[in-house]
């Protein structure tokens, strides 16, 4: 579409047609020529860049910017032919000419005027703004004073508001505090057990606390009632005048005692608001006061001593009775401890128990010996209680005590009367029985014997009848004294009634001792009695019985003693009788034996016999002998060791006699060894009493030293009873003897306990089979089995075996077949005296040896 040229050429707008690639101006209209000052032809010989002051690069940038912004106009600076530079806007529109070639139609508009106008407008605007600023400043300055004034007013107003707010907050807080305090107060009032009543000035009720409301219907029912109508017993005049009064209310209030106080209530400005009444139940308080008054009165007036001490046991308070009993004034004991009264009669354990009881049980009660200020010691009955605090710690001690001197005296008197005969002072029947039972218990425990003697005075009735009861009484008293003097203080003498006396004699060492006592008493009673100028003669008949021989029961024993006493009467009086005649005979015989034995050693009535012991092995040589004691009494003739050895043991005579046997046996065998040149051993029987009461080790050591016999040639024969004792003392002696080299043989094996454990435990070297097992050999199958078992067992335990009581060649043969080591018995020889032993046994052995 080609522009109509005319339009182009004559258009008032400056137009150029430009070849887009080279920028060559192809056509310029008239307006363009006029604008640029070039002719049209001159312009058409130029390229646009000839008149555009922008560089090619600037133009390209401008084009790019137009493209980016979507515009088709540009702002350039074109230079006119006259050299003027004009700011122009260029509107470029591409089109194709009729040949199809691209062309640009650029319409150029001069913007220089517009620019100038714009600059003028800016300038004007700047001026205007400056003017406005100036004016504003002026106005500002003019208003400044007013502003300051206004600000001041506003500040005052704000300050006022702040003060007002603070006051309001404070007011609110104080109101809250007042409310809280009020709530607290009313809670406190409600908790109070007392009635609290608030009245107006005319004493009409306005408010009450919770306690009142608990007992009355409601506040409404009480409000406006006069308090003096409600509590009509109150004396208003007195109450109002004195402010307080105590009175008792009527039945409606259970007649309780009250303390009423009344106080006016005034405001801060001293305006009268009313009254507050406090009505308090003081019934319990009054009761406590009464009790306290009573306690103080009791404390002051009681006859029992009272001592109050603190937790450190320092005396805080004592009463009058305390001072009367102890002799100490209150001021002397305050701050002291009760140890002040200590009599020294009680040990530490006593006081430890007392204080333990106080701590654990809070109480101790009992009899205690105290000391008065004057040093006198007196018995008192003491009750001490510990007072504990809430933490269960002792706070104080309260002790009550009474002087029981007279009570004790009375008790003693009563006990005396209950247990002793008032005439003679001897034990009465009751006390005798008590002592009897104790003796029974002790004797049973210790396996002891004790004697009971009944004594009846002969012809006492005649003395009573002829010389009167008074003299009779004097005789009884004297008889009691004489009996008492014949016995030991540990024995009991009692008067059972009338002229009947009873004795309890413990620790009887021998019957002969008892007979001595009995004879002594009878002699004492048979002596004349000189009684207030009268001479009287009596005698005693005595019955004797023994525990456990004649009974183990009190009743039985007393009855037996009584019948023995009657037997004595039957025997013509002035004598003693044992319960049975057999017993009497036995006791008599025993008594004779005892007294004869006492003299046996000194009278040289004892002798020794020796029984040989032969070996069963080899040639059957003599290897040793057993020494056996013999007693030929001047009075009794030959007495068997079975009879006298137990008595020796009981009397303790076995100690000197045993030592005598040991010494002579050892010196004899040593002499034989020396003269016959044979290493014989000697077997000596030793009683368990010797081990118990003596140091056998020392005895043996001394004998061996004195006789020069080698220890290995001495065999001590002990019975199983020694081992059964199982005492450490015996065991240690046996061990020491074995260590010395002395041989130990267990005698009579098989008759006693035959405990294998003894054989193992004790340091034995020989075992002697009792003759009762040998007696029926070799016929008795049982004995055969037993003996062979014993030999076997002994050999296993490394013990040599000696068979006792071998009487026949058959027995000897049999034992030999069992490999029994040694034999002893009548088959070889009876026990014989020294000369016979030498003549028969030793000489024969000597010959036998010299022939072999
Ligand atoms: N403590 C002491 N006891 C001793 C002492 N002397 C002797 N006794 C003990 O007395 C008991 C009796 O002894 P005794 O009467 O001497 O009898 C002994 C022998 O004579 C007897 N015996 C010996 N062989 C035979 C025999 O073949 N047949 C038979 N029927 N009897 C015989 O045996 C007694 C020896 O016993 P033992 O002591 O057990 O070996 C007696 O128990 C003696 O122990 C002494 O000084 N102290």
Tab-separated table of N, CA, C and O and ligand atoms in Angstrom, residues 611 626 628-630 641-642 645 654 661 685-687 717 747-748 768 771 804-807 825-826 831, ligand 1:
chain	number	residue	atom	x	y	z
A	611	UNK	N	49.086	-111.503	141.011
A	611	UNK	CA	48.619	-112.592	140.149
A	611	UNK	C	49.363	-112.495	138.828
A	611	UNK	O	49.354	-111.447	138.174
A	626	UNK	N	49.362	-108.736	138.072
A	626	UNK	CA	48.413	-107.714	138.559
A	626	UNK	C	48.522	-107.689	140.067
A	626	UNK	O	48.554	-108.743	140.715
A	628	UNK	N	46.918	-106.912	143.650
A	628	UNK	CA	45.560	-106.837	144.223
A	628	UNK	C	45.677	-106.607	145.726
A	628	UNK	O	46.556	-107.164	146.386
A	629	UNK	N	44.794	-105.766	146.190
A	629	UNK	CA	44.839	-105.347	147.596
A	629	UNK	C	44.128	-106.351	148.487
A	629	UNK	O	43.065	-106.873	148.139
A	630	UNK	N	44.705	-106.573	149.644
A	630	UNK	CA	44.053	-107.442	150.628
A	630	UNK	C	44.025	-106.717	151.964
A	630	UNK	O	44.931	-105.964	152.309
A	641	UNK	N	38.051	-107.188	148.735
A	641	UNK	CA	38.153	-105.864	148.110
A	641	UNK	C	36.818	-105.395	147.525
A	641	UNK	O	36.539	-104.202	147.493
A	642	UNK	N	35.994	-106.324	147.063
A	642	UNK	CA	34.666	-105.944	146.542
A	642	UNK	C	33.850	-105.218	147.596
A	642	UNK	O	32.988	-104.393	147.285
A	645	UNK	N	36.620	-101.763	148.953
A	645	UNK	CA	37.082	-100.725	148.008
A	645	UNK	C	35.992	-99.683	147.753
A	645	UNK	O	36.273	-98.484	147.796
A	654	UNK	N	40.446	-94.079	149.370
A	654	UNK	CA	41.091	-94.704	148.214
A	654	UNK	C	42.310	-93.893	147.763
A	654	UNK	O	43.232	-94.458	147.169
A	661	UNK	N	49.357	-98.533	147.371
A	661	UNK	CA	49.403	-99.716	146.501
A	661	UNK	C	50.367	-99.468	145.342
A	661	UNK	O	51.237	-100.300	145.056
A	685	UNK	N	45.316	-101.516	139.712
A	685	UNK	CA	43.943	-100.998	139.548
A	685	UNK	C	43.853	-99.567	140.079
A	685	UNK	O	44.318	-99.275	141.175
A	686	UNK	N	43.240	-98.707	139.288
A	686	UNK	CA	43.081	-97.308	139.720
A	686	UNK	C	41.608	-96.938	139.648
A	686	UNK	O	40.937	-97.214	138.648
A	687	UNK	N	41.134	-96.340	140.731
A	687	UNK	CA	39.712	-95.968	140.798
A	687	UNK	C	39.490	-94.610	140.109
A	687	UNK	O	40.391	-93.761	140.060
A	717	UNK	N	45.164	-100.101	135.344
A	717	UNK	CA	43.900	-100.699	134.918
A	717	UNK	C	42.761	-99.776	135.343
A	717	UNK	O	42.596	-99.490	136.527
A	747	UNK	N	39.775	-102.371	132.037
A	747	UNK	CA	39.519	-103.558	132.867
A	747	UNK	C	38.059	-103.990	132.734
A	747	UNK	O	37.187	-103.168	132.427
A	748	UNK	N	37.796	-105.240	133.006
A	748	UNK	CA	36.426	-105.783	133.040
A	748	UNK	C	35.679	-105.492	131.750
A	748	UNK	O	34.448	-105.250	131.777
A	768	UNK	N	41.280	-105.870	128.855
A	768	UNK	CA	41.131	-107.098	129.661
A	768	UNK	C	39.697	-107.590	129.553
A	768	UNK	O	38.769	-106.891	129.958
A	771	UNK	N	36.217	-111.866	133.371
A	771	UNK	CA	36.220	-113.328	133.548
A	771	UNK	C	34.853	-113.968	133.340
A	771	UNK	O	34.763	-115.162	133.072
A	804	UNK	N	40.953	-112.556	131.466
A	804	UNK	CA	40.994	-112.739	132.932
A	804	UNK	C	40.229	-114.000	133.311
A	804	UNK	O	39.321	-114.405	132.584
A	805	UNK	N	40.518	-114.543	134.482
A	805	UNK	CA	39.746	-115.673	135.034
A	805	UNK	C	39.899	-116.955	134.257
A	805	UNK	O	38.970	-117.768	134.186
A	806	UNK	N	41.064	-117.177	133.667
A	806	UNK	CA	41.312	-118.425	132.919
A	806	UNK	C	41.618	-119.503	133.957
A	806	UNK	O	42.586	-119.383	134.723
A	807	UNK	N	40.727	-120.509	134.016
A	807	UNK	CA	40.869	-121.512	135.073
A	807	UNK	C	41.224	-122.894	134.525
A	807	UNK	O	41.686	-123.762	135.278
A	825	UNK	N	44.748	-115.968	135.494
A	825	UNK	CA	43.704	-116.718	136.182
A	825	UNK	C	44.259	-117.852	137.009
A	825	UNK	O	45.467	-118.081	137.029
A	826	UNK	N	43.302	-118.537	137.676
A	826	UNK	CA	43.698	-119.601	138.587
A	826	UNK	C	44.414	-120.732	137.854
A	826	UNK	O	45.121	-121.522	138.457
A	831	UNK	N	45.995	-115.074	142.947
A	831	UNK	CA	46.824	-113.964	143.413
A	831	UNK	C	47.551	-114.415	144.688
A	831	UNK	O	46.913	-114.957	145.585
B	1	LIG	N1	41.053	-99.722	142.956
B	1	LIG	C1	41.550	-100.889	143.354
B	1	LIG	N2	40.797	-101.996	143.180
B	1	LIG	C2	41.293	-103.129	143.550
B	1	LIG	C3	42.536	-103.213	144.160
B	1	LIG	N3	42.726	-104.537	144.472
B	1	LIG	C4	41.674	-105.188	144.077
B	1	LIG	N4	40.800	-104.363	143.503
B	1	LIG	C5	39.537	-104.651	142.884
B	1	LIG	O1	38.733	-105.367	143.760
B	1	LIG	C6	37.943	-106.258	143.009
B	1	LIG	C7	38.061	-107.617	143.584
B	1	LIG	O2	39.370	-108.066	143.530
B	1	LIG	P1	39.829	-109.463	144.002
B	1	LIG	O3	38.890	-109.938	145.004
B	1	LIG	O4	41.221	-109.300	144.309
B	1	LIG	O5	39.611	-110.334	142.759
B	1	LIG	C8	40.588	-110.375	141.733
B	1	LIG	C9	41.118	-111.738	141.542
B	1	LIG	O6	41.328	-112.446	142.703
B	1	LIG	C10	40.034	-112.377	140.747
B	1	LIG	N5	40.525	-113.513	139.933
B	1	LIG	C11	41.653	-113.616	139.265
B	1	LIG	N6	41.699	-114.776	138.590
B	1	LIG	C12	40.557	-115.419	138.841
B	1	LIG	C13	40.005	-116.611	138.427
B	1	LIG	O7	40.612	-117.423	137.668
B	1	LIG	N7	38.805	-116.986	138.897
B	1	LIG	C14	38.111	-116.127	139.750
B	1	LIG	N8	36.935	-116.523	140.162
B	1	LIG	N9	38.592	-115.011	140.166
B	1	LIG	C15	39.801	-114.604	139.698
B	1	LIG	O8	39.639	-111.364	139.860
B	1	LIG	C16	39.883	-110.073	140.445
B	1	LIG	C17	40.777	-109.286	139.527
B	1	LIG	O9	39.932	-108.406	138.941
B	1	LIG	P2	40.425	-107.260	138.017
B	1	LIG	O10	40.912	-106.125	138.859
B	1	LIG	O11	39.175	-106.853	137.324
B	1	LIG	O12	41.433	-107.756	137.127
B	1	LIG	C18	38.420	-106.259	141.600
B	1	LIG	O13	37.558	-105.538	140.836
B	1	LIG	C19	39.698	-105.538	141.698
B	1	LIG	O14	39.960	-104.755	140.554
B	1	LIG	C20	43.301	-102.044	144.337
B	1	LIG	O15	44.431	-102.058	144.843
B	1	LIG	N10	42.764	-100.905	143.923
